[in-house]
Coordinates of C-alpha atoms in Angstrom, one line a residue:
M1 CA -33.9 -58.5 -28.1
Q2 CA -36.9 -55.7 -27.2
G3 CA -39.8 -57.3 -25.3
H4 CA -38.0 -60.8 -24.4
S5 CA -37.3 -61.4 -21.1
L6 CA -34.0 -63.1 -19.9
I7 CA -35.9 -64.7 -16.9
S8 CA -38.9 -65.9 -19.1
Q9 CA -37.6 -68.9 -19.8
A10 CA -36.0 -71.9 -17.7
F11 CA -32.4 -71.9 -17.2
E12 CA -32.0 -75.0 -19.9
D13 CA -32.7 -72.3 -22.7
I14 CA -31.0 -69.3 -21.2
R15 CA -27.4 -69.1 -23.2
L16 CA -24.8 -66.4 -22.0
G17 CA -24.3 -63.3 -24.3
D18 CA -28.3 -63.3 -24.5
I19 CA -29.4 -59.5 -24.1
S20 CA -33.0 -57.8 -23.3
T21 CA -34.1 -54.2 -23.3
T22 CA -36.7 -52.6 -21.9
A23 CA -39.7 -50.4 -22.2
W24 CA -38.9 -47.1 -20.5
R25 CA -39.9 -44.9 -17.3
T26 CA -40.1 -41.0 -16.8
I27 CA -38.9 -40.4 -13.1
T28 CA -41.2 -38.0 -11.8
E29 CA -41.3 -36.3 -8.6
D30 CA -44.1 -38.2 -7.7
Y31 CA -42.3 -41.3 -8.0
V32 CA -39.4 -39.9 -5.9
R33 CA -41.7 -39.0 -2.8
D34 CA -43.5 -42.3 -3.2
F35 CA -40.1 -44.0 -2.7
A36 CA -39.3 -41.8 0.2
D37 CA -42.7 -42.7 2.1
L38 CA -41.9 -45.6 1.6
T39 CA -38.5 -46.4 2.7
W40 CA -38.3 -43.0 5.3
D41 CA -35.5 -41.8 3.4
R42 CA -36.5 -38.5 3.3
H43 CA -32.7 -37.1 2.5
P44 CA -33.6 -33.1 1.2
L45 CA -31.7 -34.2 -1.9
H46 CA -34.6 -35.9 -3.2
L47 CA -37.3 -33.9 -1.3
N48 CA -35.9 -30.3 -0.9
P49 CA -35.5 -28.2 -4.0
S50 CA -33.3 -25.7 -2.1
Y51 CA -31.6 -27.9 -0.6
A52 CA -30.9 -29.7 -3.3
Q53 CA -30.1 -26.7 -5.8
Q54 CA -26.6 -26.0 -3.3
T55 CA -25.2 -28.8 -3.5
R56 CA -23.0 -30.9 -6.4
F57 CA -26.3 -32.2 -8.8
G58 CA -27.8 -28.5 -9.0
G59 CA -31.4 -29.8 -8.1
Q60 CA -33.2 -32.7 -6.9
I61 CA -32.1 -36.5 -7.8
A62 CA -33.8 -39.8 -7.6
H63 CA -32.7 -42.4 -4.9
G64 CA -30.0 -44.2 -5.8
A65 CA -31.7 -46.7 -4.2
L66 CA -34.9 -46.2 -6.3
M67 CA -32.7 -46.9 -9.5
L68 CA -31.7 -50.1 -8.4
S69 CA -35.4 -51.7 -7.7
T70 CA -36.6 -49.0 -10.9
L71 CA -34.3 -51.6 -13.0
L72 CA -35.3 -54.7 -11.3
G73 CA -39.0 -53.4 -12.1
L74 CA -38.3 -52.8 -16.0
V75 CA -36.9 -56.3 -16.3
D76 CA -40.0 -58.8 -16.5
L77 CA -38.7 -61.5 -14.4
H78 CA -41.4 -64.2 -15.0
P79 CA -42.7 -66.1 -11.5
G80 CA -43.0 -69.7 -13.2
Y81 CA -39.2 -69.6 -13.6
L82 CA -37.5 -66.4 -11.0
Q83 CA -37.6 -68.7 -7.6
C84 CA -35.7 -65.4 -5.9
F85 CA -33.3 -62.8 -6.2
Y86 CA -30.0 -64.1 -5.6
G87 CA -27.4 -61.9 -5.0
L88 CA -26.1 -58.4 -6.1
D89 CA -22.3 -57.6 -7.1
Q90 CA -20.9 -54.2 -8.3
V91 CA -23.1 -52.0 -7.7
R92 CA -22.2 -48.6 -9.7
F93 CA -24.1 -45.3 -9.6
H94 CA -21.9 -43.3 -12.5
A95 CA -24.6 -41.1 -13.3
P96 CA -27.9 -38.8 -11.2
T97 CA -30.9 -39.2 -12.1
Y98 CA -33.1 -35.7 -12.2
F99 CA -36.9 -35.1 -12.5
G100 CA -38.3 -35.9 -15.9
D101 CA -35.4 -38.4 -16.6
R102 CA -36.4 -41.3 -19.0
V103 CA -34.8 -44.3 -18.3
H104 CA -34.7 -47.7 -19.9
A105 CA -32.7 -51.1 -18.2
V106 CA -30.7 -53.2 -20.7
S107 CA -29.7 -56.7 -19.6
E108 CA -26.6 -59.2 -21.0
V109 CA -26.8 -62.8 -19.4
V110 CA -23.0 -63.3 -18.0
D111 CA -23.1 -66.6 -16.2
I112 CA -25.1 -69.4 -15.7
R113 CA -24.2 -71.7 -13.2
P114 CA -26.2 -74.8 -12.5
R115 CA -26.6 -76.0 -9.2
S116 CA -26.3 -79.6 -7.2
D117 CA -30.0 -79.8 -6.6
A118 CA -29.8 -80.5 -11.3
G119 CA -33.1 -78.6 -11.1
T120 CA -32.1 -74.7 -10.8
A121 CA -29.1 -72.2 -11.7
V122 CA -28.1 -69.1 -10.4
V123 CA -28.0 -66.7 -13.6
T124 CA -26.6 -63.5 -13.3
C125 CA -26.8 -61.0 -16.3
K126 CA -24.8 -57.4 -16.2
G127 CA -28.1 -54.7 -15.7
S128 CA -27.6 -51.2 -16.9
L129 CA -29.6 -48.7 -16.5
I130 CA -29.7 -46.0 -19.6
N131 CA -31.3 -42.4 -19.5
Q132 CA -32.5 -40.5 -22.4
D133 CA -29.5 -39.2 -23.4
D134 CA -28.0 -42.7 -23.7
T135 CA -26.0 -41.9 -19.9
L136 CA -25.3 -45.0 -18.4
V137 CA -26.9 -43.7 -14.5
F138 CA -26.5 -47.3 -12.6
S139 CA -25.0 -50.7 -13.1
G140 CA -24.5 -54.2 -11.4
L141 CA -24.7 -58.1 -11.6
F142 CA -27.6 -59.3 -10.8
S143 CA -28.1 -62.9 -9.7
F144 CA -31.2 -65.1 -9.9
L145 CA -32.2 -68.2 -9.2
V146 CA -33.8 -69.7 -12.1
A147 CA -36.1 -73.1 -12.2
G148 CA -35.4 -75.2 -15.1
H149 CA -37.8 -77.0 -16.8
A150 CA -38.9 -79.5 -14.3
Q151 CA -39.1 -76.8 -11.3
A152 CA -41.1 -74.6 -13.3
I153 CA -44.4 -73.3 -11.9
E154 CA -47.7 -73.2 -14.7
I155 CA -48.8 -69.9 -14.3
E156 CA -51.4 -67.8 -16.5
E157 CA -51.0 -64.0 -16.4
V158 CA -48.5 -62.1 -15.0
V159 CA -49.7 -59.1 -13.6
R160 CA -47.1 -56.1 -14.5

């Protein structure tokens, strides 16, 4: 269901098997360089074309951690319901992401565990980042602490 976020409602309204697909993002050299500057991860595979050309990848690729962050950035996690990022499991980097590639995220709710406080639940989604060739780039299980109706925070505008 394009345009509808899995974590855009109270946990009581989220259902196992719900699926969400995001918009596309193009991975540019500037995007990768900004991430390298922010994190200080300056491996030449990401920043040095002549080095990267000699590797198994044959050219510069984006950081794996950037692809993980890109997936989280693409998914609309509404702050009225999302209380915090809770965990990450079964992380796999399936294919490299080259400069100029386009990616989008697909998420599926695979578990909902109400907590003893009765006001929140841990919602786990299988997140996949897929490129323009329909190649799976990255996947993992993302868990979020999600408010129920009683603990939701009213917010008028979500900045994207």
